[in-house]
Amino acid sequence: MSRELMFENESAICWKTTVSPNIPLKMHRHDRRRCIVGLSGGTLIKTEEDGTRSDLIFETGRAYWLEADPPDQLHADVNEGAADIVVMVTELKDDADRDGTRDAAAACGCGEAGGGGGRGRA
């Protein structure tokens, strides 16, 4: 996975993420609500800590809204397709970001461009 920071201000942080095929992301959690836009779509396989699997389908040109993950609920993702999945992610900051009480290392989902995000995270 690679991330390119697009912008960050007091209200939001935005980056472009590329998820290459068959390179699993470590267990992590998304602490913020976010909008994801598929730039080059595909399906991520999401695996919860208990082994439950589900598909996250991102169609090219479509936008998706995802709520923050529940506290202490981790998951891993993998692109099992043949091509890169590229998405634009915009996370909305909240009071914990603005007042300095959010752990910067726990601020985003996958551990690059903006932090990690909890125990065992990428």
PDB file of C-alpha atoms in Angstrom:
ATOM      1  CA  MET A   1       0.000   0.000   0.000  1.00  0.00           C
ATOM      2  CA  SER A   2       1.145   3.505  -0.699  1.00  0.00           C
ATOM      3  CA  ARG A   3      -0.316   6.824   0.352  1.00  0.00           C
ATOM      4  CA  GLU A   4       0.129  10.303  -1.034  1.00  0.00           C
ATOM      5  CA  LEU A   5      -1.029  13.146   1.199  1.00  0.00           C
ATOM      6  CA  MET A   6      -3.278  15.520  -0.766  1.00  0.00           C
ATOM      7  CA  PHE A   7      -4.029  18.032   2.003  1.00  0.00           C
ATOM      8  CA  GLU A   8      -4.580  18.407   5.717  1.00  0.00           C
ATOM      9  CA  ASN A   9      -6.260  21.206   7.650  1.00  0.00           C
ATOM     10  CA  GLU A  10      -8.072  21.605  10.977  1.00  0.00           C
ATOM     11  CA  SER A  11     -11.218  19.952   9.577  1.00  0.00           C
ATOM     12  CA  ALA A  12      -9.996  17.071   7.416  1.00  0.00           C
ATOM     13  CA  ILE A  13      -7.116  15.032   6.061  1.00  0.00           C
ATOM     14  CA  CYS A  14      -7.111  13.671   2.507  1.00  0.00           C
ATOM     15  CA  TRP A  15      -4.822  11.218   0.762  1.00  0.00           C
ATOM     16  CA  LYS A  16      -4.678   8.998  -2.301  1.00  0.00           C
ATOM     17  CA  THR A  17      -4.180   5.337  -1.423  1.00  0.00           C
ATOM     18  CA  THR A  18      -3.013   2.580  -3.761  1.00  0.00           C
ATOM     19  CA  VAL A  19      -3.578  -0.996  -2.611  1.00  0.00           C
ATOM     20  CA  SER A  20      -1.561  -3.429  -4.717  1.00  0.00           C
ATOM     21  CA  PRO A  21      -2.734  -6.996  -5.318  1.00  0.00           C
ATOM     22  CA  ASN A  22      -2.028  -9.746  -2.793  1.00  0.00           C
ATOM     23  CA  ILE A  23      -0.172  -7.623  -0.222  1.00  0.00           C
ATOM     24  CA  PRO A  24      -2.283  -7.862   2.958  1.00  0.00           C
ATOM     25  CA  LEU A  25      -2.589  -4.822   5.213  1.00  0.00           C
ATOM     26  CA  LYS A  26      -1.989  -5.445   8.923  1.00  0.00           C
ATOM     27  CA  MET A  27      -4.757  -5.394  11.499  1.00  0.00           C
ATOM     28  CA  HIS A  28      -5.935  -1.811  12.008  1.00  0.00           C
ATOM     29  CA  ARG A  29      -8.913   0.385  12.846  1.00  0.00           C
ATOM     30  CA  HIS A  30     -10.269   3.605  11.310  1.00  0.00           C
ATOM     31  CA  ASP A  31     -10.862   6.139  14.079  1.00  0.00           C
ATOM     32  CA  ARG A  32     -12.528   8.797  11.904  1.00  0.00           C
ATOM     33  CA  ARG A  33     -15.591   9.027   9.665  1.00  0.00           C
ATOM     34  CA  ARG A  34     -14.556   9.199   6.030  1.00  0.00           C
ATOM     35  CA  CYS A  35     -15.522   9.566   2.394  1.00  0.00           C
ATOM     36  CA  ILE A  36     -13.824   7.251  -0.095  1.00  0.00           C
ATOM     37  CA  VAL A  37     -13.890   7.842  -3.866  1.00  0.00           C
ATOM     38  CA  GLY A  38     -12.897   5.013  -6.199  1.00  0.00           C
ATOM     39  CA  LEU A  39     -10.322   6.251  -8.724  1.00  0.00           C
ATOM     40  CA  SER A  40      -9.451   2.767  -9.982  1.00  0.00           C
ATOM     41  CA  GLY A  41     -11.979   0.429  -8.459  1.00  0.00           C
ATOM     42  CA  GLY A  42     -11.862  -3.084  -7.139  1.00  0.00           C
ATOM     43  CA  THR A  43     -12.769  -5.249  -4.178  1.00  0.00           C
ATOM     44  CA  LEU A  44     -10.936  -5.352  -0.860  1.00  0.00           C
ATOM     45  CA  ILE A  45     -11.460  -8.403   1.308  1.00  0.00           C
ATOM     46  CA  LYS A  46     -11.945  -7.251   4.907  1.00  0.00           C
ATOM     47  CA  THR A  47     -11.154  -9.782   7.638  1.00  0.00           C
ATOM     48  CA  GLU A  48     -12.215  -9.111  11.237  1.00  0.00           C
ATOM     49  CA  GLU A  49     -10.187 -10.388  14.211  1.00  0.00           C
ATOM     50  CA  ASP A  50     -12.670 -13.259  14.627  1.00  0.00           C
ATOM     51  CA  GLY A  51     -12.063 -14.373  11.022  1.00  0.00           C
ATOM     52  CA  THR A  52     -15.305 -12.976   9.576  1.00  0.00           C
ATOM     53  CA  ARG A  53     -14.732 -11.883   5.966  1.00  0.00           C
ATOM     54  CA  SER A  54     -16.641  -9.344   3.896  1.00  0.00           C
ATOM     55  CA  ASP A  55     -16.175  -7.544   0.592  1.00  0.00           C
ATOM     56  CA  LEU A  56     -15.555  -3.800   0.354  1.00  0.00           C
ATOM     57  CA  ILE A  57     -16.426  -2.939  -3.240  1.00  0.00           C
ATOM     58  CA  PHE A  58     -15.142   0.373  -4.609  1.00  0.00           C
ATOM     59  CA  GLU A  59     -16.417   1.186  -8.104  1.00  0.00           C
ATOM     60  CA  THR A  60     -14.447   3.623 -10.241  1.00  0.00           C
ATOM     61  CA  GLY A  61     -15.982   7.092 -10.051  1.00  0.00           C
ATOM     62  CA  ARG A  62     -18.288   6.333  -7.106  1.00  0.00           C
ATOM     63  CA  ALA A  63     -18.158   7.880  -3.630  1.00  0.00           C
ATOM     64  CA  TYR A  64     -18.768   5.987  -0.373  1.00  0.00           C
ATOM     65  CA  TRP A  65     -19.379   7.065   3.232  1.00  0.00           C
ATOM     66  CA  LEU A  66     -17.907   4.963   6.048  1.00  0.00           C
ATOM     67  CA  GLU A  67     -18.392   5.572   9.752  1.00  0.00           C
ATOM     68  CA  ALA A  68     -15.503   5.275  12.217  1.00  0.00           C
ATOM     69  CA  ASP A  69     -14.807   1.727  13.346  1.00  0.00           C
ATOM     70  CA  PRO A  70     -15.903   0.705  16.843  1.00  0.00           C
ATOM     71  CA  PRO A  71     -13.183   1.091  19.506  1.00  0.00           C
ATOM     72  CA  ASP A  72     -10.928  -1.963  19.841  1.00  0.00           C
ATOM     73  CA  GLN A  73     -12.413  -3.630  16.745  1.00  0.00           C
ATOM     74  CA  LEU A  74      -9.602  -4.378  14.301  1.00  0.00           C
ATOM     75  CA  HIS A  75      -9.613  -5.695  10.757  1.00  0.00           C
ATOM     76  CA  ALA A  76      -7.161  -6.440   7.946  1.00  0.00           C
ATOM     77  CA  ASP A  77      -7.654  -5.856   4.209  1.00  0.00           C
ATOM     78  CA  VAL A  78      -6.282  -7.478   1.083  1.00  0.00           C
ATOM     79  CA  ASN A  79      -6.766  -6.789  -2.611  1.00  0.00           C
ATOM     80  CA  GLU A  80      -7.101 -10.281  -4.111  1.00  0.00           C
ATOM     81  CA  GLY A  81      -7.636  -8.879  -7.616  1.00  0.00           C
ATOM     82  CA  ALA A  82      -5.121  -8.597 -10.453  1.00  0.00           C
ATOM     83  CA  ALA A  83      -4.819  -4.781 -10.550  1.00  0.00           C
ATOM     84  CA  ASP A  84      -4.148  -1.953  -8.106  1.00  0.00           C
ATOM     85  CA  ILE A  85      -7.106  -0.407  -6.297  1.00  0.00           C
ATOM     86  CA  VAL A  86      -6.730   3.379  -6.054  1.00  0.00           C
ATOM     87  CA  VAL A  87      -8.992   5.465  -3.819  1.00  0.00           C
ATOM     88  CA  MET A  88      -9.128   9.024  -2.525  1.00  0.00           C
ATOM     89  CA  VAL A  89      -9.837   9.060   1.217  1.00  0.00           C
ATOM     90  CA  THR A  90     -11.009  12.150   3.116  1.00  0.00           C
ATOM     91  CA  GLU A  91     -11.291  11.715   6.877  1.00  0.00           C
ATOM     92  CA  LEU A  92     -13.211  14.249   8.949  1.00  0.00           C
ATOM     93  CA  LYS A  93     -11.420  15.418  12.059  1.00  0.00           C
ATOM     94  CA  ASP A  94     -13.283  15.758  15.344  1.00  0.00           C
ATOM     95  CA  ASP A  95     -12.789  17.405  18.734  1.00  0.00           C
ATOM     96  CA  ALA A  96     -10.119  14.861  19.747  1.00  0.00           C
ATOM     97  CA  ASP A  97      -8.015  15.982  16.768  1.00  0.00           C
ATOM     98  CA  ARG A  98      -8.548  19.687  17.403  1.00  0.00           C
ATOM     99  CA  ASP A  99      -8.010  19.682  21.179  1.00  0.00           C
ATOM    100  CA  GLY A 100      -4.954  17.422  21.015  1.00  0.00           C
ATOM    101  CA  THR A 101      -6.426  14.469  22.914  1.00  0.00           C
ATOM    102  CA  ARG A 102      -6.282  12.056  19.955  1.00  0.00           C
ATOM    103  CA  ASP A 103      -3.077  10.036  19.823  1.00  0.00           C
ATOM    104  CA  ALA A 104      -1.522  11.120  16.516  1.00  0.00           C
ATOM    105  CA  ALA A 105      -0.197   7.598  16.005  1.00  0.00           C
ATOM    106  CA  ALA A 106      -3.771   6.313  16.259  1.00  0.00           C
ATOM    107  CA  ALA A 107      -5.419   8.832  13.976  1.00  0.00           C
ATOM    108  CA  CYS A 108      -5.909   6.911  10.755  1.00  0.00           C
ATOM    109  CA  GLY A 109      -6.422   3.440   9.556  1.00  0.00           C
ATOM    110  CA  CYS A 110      -3.333   1.970   8.064  1.00  0.00           C
ATOM    111  CA  GLY A 111      -0.286   3.614   9.529  1.00  0.00           C
ATOM    112  CA  GLU A 112       1.042   5.902   6.841  1.00  0.00           C
ATOM    113  CA  ALA A 113       0.458   9.599   6.096  1.00  0.00           C
ATOM    114  CA  GLY A 114      -1.258  10.540   9.286  1.00  0.00           C
ATOM    115  CA  GLY A 115      -0.576   7.855  11.822  1.00  0.00           C
ATOM    116  CA  GLY A 116      -1.350   4.325  12.841  1.00  0.00           C
ATOM    117  CA  GLY A 117      -4.419   3.561  14.790  1.00  0.00           C
ATOM    118  CA  GLY A 118      -4.413   1.232  17.722  1.00  0.00           C
ATOM    119  CA  ARG A 119      -2.890  -1.939  18.979  1.00  0.00           C
ATOM    120  CA  GLY A 120      -1.405  -4.221  16.371  1.00  0.00           C
ATOM    121  CA  ARG A 121      -1.920  -1.752  13.593  1.00  0.00           C
ATOM    122  CA  ALA A 122       0.046  -1.088  10.493  1.00  0.00           C
TER     123      ALA A 122
END
